Each structure stands twice: as C-alpha cells, then as structure tokens.
Amino acid sequence: MGHRATDEKSLRGAGRGLGSGQDIVPAIGHLGRLLMLATLVGLVAGVGGCGSDDGPSSRRGPAFSGVGVADPSETSPAPPPPANAQPPGAPAAPEQAPGSPENTSPDADGEQANDGPTHGAQANGGETDSTSTDDGQSDAEAENGDQAKTDEPRERPEDVAEWIKEDYFSARAENDPKLLEAVRYLGEQFVGNTNVAAGLAALLPPPKVEPDEPKEGQPQQPPGGQRDAKPLIEAIVAALGANGTDAARTVLEQVLAGKVATDDEQTAISAVLSVLVKNVSPQNEEVLFRLLTEPEKLRPQADGQTSAEQLRERTLAAVTPVASDQLRTRLAGYLVQPTTSDSTRGVLGKFLEEDRIENLGAQLVLCLGDKTPEETKAKLQTYFTAYSSRTLAEVLGLPAGASTGPTGRGGNTQPGQEDPELPYRLAGQLWNAQWVAEVERRLAALESLEGQKELLGLAGTIPADSTRSIMLQVMQKYFDDGPKHVEATGLSKDLVGDPGLVALTKLLMRDSASSANIRSKELRDQFMQTSESWKGFSDGLVETWCERLQAAAQARADGQPNPPKPAAEAAGAMPIAVHADADVKAIYHAVWPDDLAGKLSGVSPDPMQLHYVRLEGKAQYKITVGFYRRQVKPRARDARQIQNVDWLESLRTNAQTGRLSSIDVRITRTEAKDTSSTTTSTARKGADEIELEDLIIEVLAVEIMTPATSGG
C-alpha cells in the first residue's frame, strides 16, 4: 500500500462533496485509515460492488443500508433484511469508502451491529496485510495501535455533508439541533435515492435512550433534554416527501396508518398531509384520494389518538384550499356512484360545492349525476352562469369588468386575470358537448319561464348553434310573456351572453309578426305592445354590444400608437362599406372558429363573426344617412329616427351558406337638430343637405348559422 496516502486524499475529497454523487469520507485521522484498510481488504474478498454516478438520484447518502421499509398494507412486519442489504430499488452500492459504515446498520434495538469486515486480518482467507506505512509502521501495527480509539465516542463533523450514519443516530439520541440541518441536506441533495429514504425512515422513531435521573424537586426530562420534537418530525417528513421514491411514500403511508412510532403522532400526521398536498404528483393524489374516500382501509383501527374518520377530516382540511382540479373531479365522480354512502356525500359534497373555479369540473360532474339533489344542482347552476359569462368575455377579449355577473357569484377572480390560458380551459368544460346537451335538455323541458332566469341566463352564455335553436324555440313558445324573463337574466346589461342573441331576437320578432293572424283589435294591440317590448330588448342588446366592443377595441390599443386609420382599412373585414370621410376611432373583429384555432380543448366552436367599427368626423348628414341606407337596405320599419340618432338595421339569410346576418348602423348627430317643425324653410332644408356636421357612426354586424327551427 505504498500509495495509501494518495488514495486516502482522493476518497476524503469525494466524501466531503456529496454534490458529486460519492459516499461520505470524513477526515478522522487514524480511524479513517483503519476503515479504509478494512474496506479495501473487504473489496478484495468480494464485499461491495460498483455504483454509478448519474447525478443526485444515484447518490447513496450516508450509508443507510439495512434499514427496511415495510408496505403499510401488510398486517405483520416483514423479517429484517440482512445487515448489508439495500432497500428495495436502491442504486447499486459503490465501493466502500473510509468512514462509511456500509456493513454496519442499527439492529432492532437501535444498537450498532457489525456484520462486515473491519480489520485487515479478517479478509482474504485470514491472511494479514502487513504492508508498511509511510512512517515505517505496518498497516497491521497501525491498526492495532488505533484499536483502543474505536470505543471512544465519535465527534460529529461540523459539515453535515461529512456525516455518516452513526452521526445521524447519535445526534438523534442527543437531540442535537444540527440534526435538522443534516436532515434537510438529505432531502435537498438525495432526491430519488431509496437508500436515503430508508435512513430517514429509521430516524423517525424515538431513540431508546433512558432519560436522565431528575434532580430532587424537578420533573423528569425527556432523553437528551428534548422538549419539542415537532421541528425534527416535520423536517424528516419533508425530506421524505422531497425524496419522491416509492419507498419514501410507503413510509409516509405507514405514519398515517399508525404503524410508525414517532415522538408526536399528531404532528407527524399533519406533516405528512402537508407534504402530500404540496408535492403534487399522481402517486400523492392517489394517497389523498384513498384517505378521503376509504380512510378505514388505511387506518382500520383507532391506534394512537386518531381514528379513520378523524384522519379523513384532517385530510379534507388540508386539501380544501389547494387540491388540484383533477383530484376534485375524481372525488365528484366517486360521490355520484350509487354505492357511495350518504354520509360520505355529505362530508365531501360541502367541499366540492364551494364557489371556486377549481371546483368547476367537479361541479359539472355532480350536476350530471342522478344522486345529486336538485337544490344542489340549482345552486351550482348559478356558478356556471357567472363563469360562462366571464369566460365568454375573456375569450372575446372584452376588458375586465365587462361581465360582473350576478352579485356574489363566480368567486372574486376574473378567469384570465392570473392565467391567460384559464378562460380557454374553462370554455372547454362549460361548452363541451355533454354539458351543453344537458343544458339544452333542461331548457327544452321547461313548462314555464317563471323562476328560470338562471337556466335561461346559462343557456344565453353558450355560443353554440344547437343552444341558439333551443333558445329561439323557448322565446317563440313564450313570446306572449314578453322579454321580462330573459331580461331578468341580465343578458342585455351586466351578463355577457352569446352575441348571436342579437340576431336571434330580430328573427324572433320577424317570425312572430309573419305568423300573426289576429282579427281582434284588442288582441292585435296586445300583440303590438308585446312586439315593442321585444324590440326594446333587442335594441338594448345592440347598444350594450356597441359599448363592450368599443371598450375592447380601446383596451387593445392602449399603450400603442393609435393614429386615425383610413376608412378603407376598417372596411376590409366589415360586411358593408363605410364612408371614406371619417376617422376610425375603434375597430373590432372576431371570426370563429379561426380565432380559436388550437386554443380550445375538447370543443369545436361553431361559426360566428362579430364586427364593430366606430367612425367620427365631419360629414354631410343626409348624404351620410343615404350612403348607409344603400348599404344596409333596411325595410321601411327597420329605418328609425330616435331623437338625434338614425338607426338602420337589416336581417338576412344567405341561402348558399345558411348563415344569418344581422347589421345595425347608428348615425348620431352630436348637436341635436329640430326636424319636427313643419314650417322649416326650404332654404334651411337645403342648408342641412350640404352643411358639415360632427357625426358618430357605429356599425355592428353579427353572423351566425341560421337556427334549425327558423324558416329564415
């Protein structure tokens, strides 16, 4: 062993640098040389194998071999593994290093058992290696000279990276506060290491150390003066959670099952639950799911201080604020099963019925289930209405606040405020075929609109052709009731609904007028009054959408140079031409499904186009009105003058494409002119025709597929 000093130096450096993936080799003088000699001789005898250095996941840590990890489903403990055995799935053991007690592990009583070679004379057929040391001593003499030191207590290195297994257990017995740092080091540096997971598990049970005899008049103190085991328990459990191996997860389950003794069971359970909810993974969520649905199987007896039901309650409290959408949805699927007990539905149902965006998927499952009470479904429906409205506003690019929703509903967070992709995920849930079909089924089954504003509002926020057809049928069926039930939903005010409703209400009035054959003057007057009410609702929709789209256009332009755009550019996507003598102040275009390509999952949006332009500038009033009359081609009753606004509208069906197109043009004279006088001079009329005035022109165009129930 002429190169012993060089070998020791290299092994020493590897031990200090756990970050390099090697075993721990503390610098402990002659004892290190002794153990190095024993290790090398042991290797000659066939003890140890070669490991690999694949990064942190392959590090073995401070030689925690021999610490077994049992399956919590087993009712009787497995026989102890050999002292030099690796835990299940552990990396191949690297060569023994000086100071690494690889063949020394705690026995059942926590004592050190020495099952491997520690002296050079023990290996290789009993022959003694008498190679001289650098100072003239043989290795055997040096070993014999150091033998007396092996019974002395080992001093733990200041650097926890140099600790060996003995250091961890002695620190545990003495309640050394530095053990917290050492445990955290294992959790951070040895992720995915099964060997370290087993060692951490062995640190959980309280050490079997007799307490110090109390002095007269003083209470007996815990071993080593320990008063609060909570920080250490939490650190060990956190390290096991960060470890991420099946072995570590098994230990966590054992703690929950009451099969691992700890200084404080309640602290241990809380720490495990915290780790499971913070370290999100399919495996951890599987444990949480079993705790919530079948806690009695994991903890069949109320060992210790916690029963199965108490364990479920504590799990529920831990997951409520942070559970993933997937876990919530899976729990909802469990609740709607006919075999689930009513008591379980009562406990878990309250959690899933809370008004939180994260609960949306679960609540949709509950509403589709036969076991969910109707009053619960009605409550959840109010959430869906607000969420669908806000989702539609976000997808259309309307600014925050465009849809406030009914007061107190939908939570406090606008769907896209923190996560720009969230509205599209919500749309995939709220507008998927299964849920839309359920809404349409309920809508078609209505026998009265009294008290149905939530269902009407929900249907009004779904931009689907099939839903539009059902909505039109319902409005036709209850036309004589007027728009009061639909107005009550807030669709023409604070609830952002399907823009296609603009075209639907126009179609409703046209179809109703063409089918009316009323001879009684009283009934005819009543019909006209009802029609005017529907007309007022329709006009309100147009005005609201003009305001929303103007705000959306301005929001898009905020922070960017916004010079007046040529009218020709604005006319590019508009269904009608706009006059060339005005400045474009706001412009908005939405074309579905093109705009949503690749953004929605599980939903195929139906075709819809939404266009808006606002023009301002000086123009000749009558010439401008005449220009837009030629573009819109309104029927006589579809060209109105309301105070200082000329309102032109049209509704047409394209027989080739099957699309229904609604166009509204509003021309506002900023200075009202008195056109009611019959004594206006001819000269004045002529001046009006050529005088330039400040005008505001708004054009709103909506195009959808013609509803299947309409004759077009």
Coordinates of N, CA, C and O in Angstrom, one line a residue, residues 357 390 393-394 398-404 412-418 422:
I357 N -63.3 28.4 -8.7 CA -63.1 28.0 -10.1 C -62.5 26.6 -10.1 O -62.8 25.8 -11.0
R390 N -68.2 35.1 -17.8 CA -66.9 35.7 -17.7 C -65.9 35.0 -18.7 O -65.0 35.7 -19.2
A393 N -66.5 36.6 -22.0 CA -65.9 37.9 -22.1 C -64.4 37.8 -22.3 O -63.9 38.6 -23.1
E394 N -63.8 36.9 -21.6 CA -62.3 36.8 -21.8 C -61.9 36.3 -23.2 O -61.0 36.8 -23.8
L398 N -62.9 41.0 -24.2 CA -63.5 42.2 -23.5 C -62.7 42.5 -22.3 O -62.2 41.6 -21.6
P399 N -62.6 43.8 -21.9 CA -61.8 44.2 -20.8 C -62.4 43.7 -19.5 O -63.6 43.4 -19.4
A400 N -61.6 43.6 -18.4 CA -62.1 43.2 -17.1 C -63.2 44.1 -16.7 O -63.2 45.3 -16.8
G401 N -64.3 43.5 -16.1 CA -65.4 44.2 -15.7 C -66.5 44.3 -16.7 O -67.6 44.8 -16.4
A402 N -66.3 43.8 -17.9 CA -67.3 43.8 -18.9 C -68.5 42.9 -18.5 O -69.6 43.1 -18.8
S403 N -68.1 41.8 -17.7 CA -69.1 40.9 -17.2 C -68.9 40.9 -15.7 O -68.0 40.2 -15.2
T404 N -69.7 41.6 -14.9 CA -69.6 41.5 -13.5 C -70.3 40.3 -12.9 O -70.0 39.7 -11.9
N412 N -64.1 35.6 -6.8 CA -63.6 37.0 -6.8 C -62.6 37.2 -7.9 O -62.1 38.3 -8.1
T413 N -62.3 36.2 -8.7 CA -61.2 36.2 -9.7 C -61.8 36.2 -11.1 O -62.5 35.2 -11.4
Q414 N -61.4 37.2 -11.9 CA -61.8 37.1 -13.3 C -61.0 35.9 -13.9 O -59.8 35.8 -13.6
P415 N -61.6 35.1 -14.7 CA -60.9 33.8 -15.1 C -59.6 34.0 -15.7 O -58.7 33.2 -15.5
G416 N -59.3 35.1 -16.4 CA -58.0 35.2 -17.1 C -57.0 36.2 -16.4 O -56.0 36.5 -17.0
Q417 N -57.4 36.7 -15.2 CA -56.5 37.7 -14.6 C -55.1 37.2 -14.3 O -54.1 37.9 -14.5
E418 N -55.0 36.0 -13.8 CA -53.7 35.4 -13.4 C -53.2 34.4 -14.4 O -52.0 34.3 -14.5
L422 N -56.5 30.2 -18.7 CA -57.6 29.6 -17.9 C -58.9 29.8 -18.6 O -59.7 28.8 -18.6

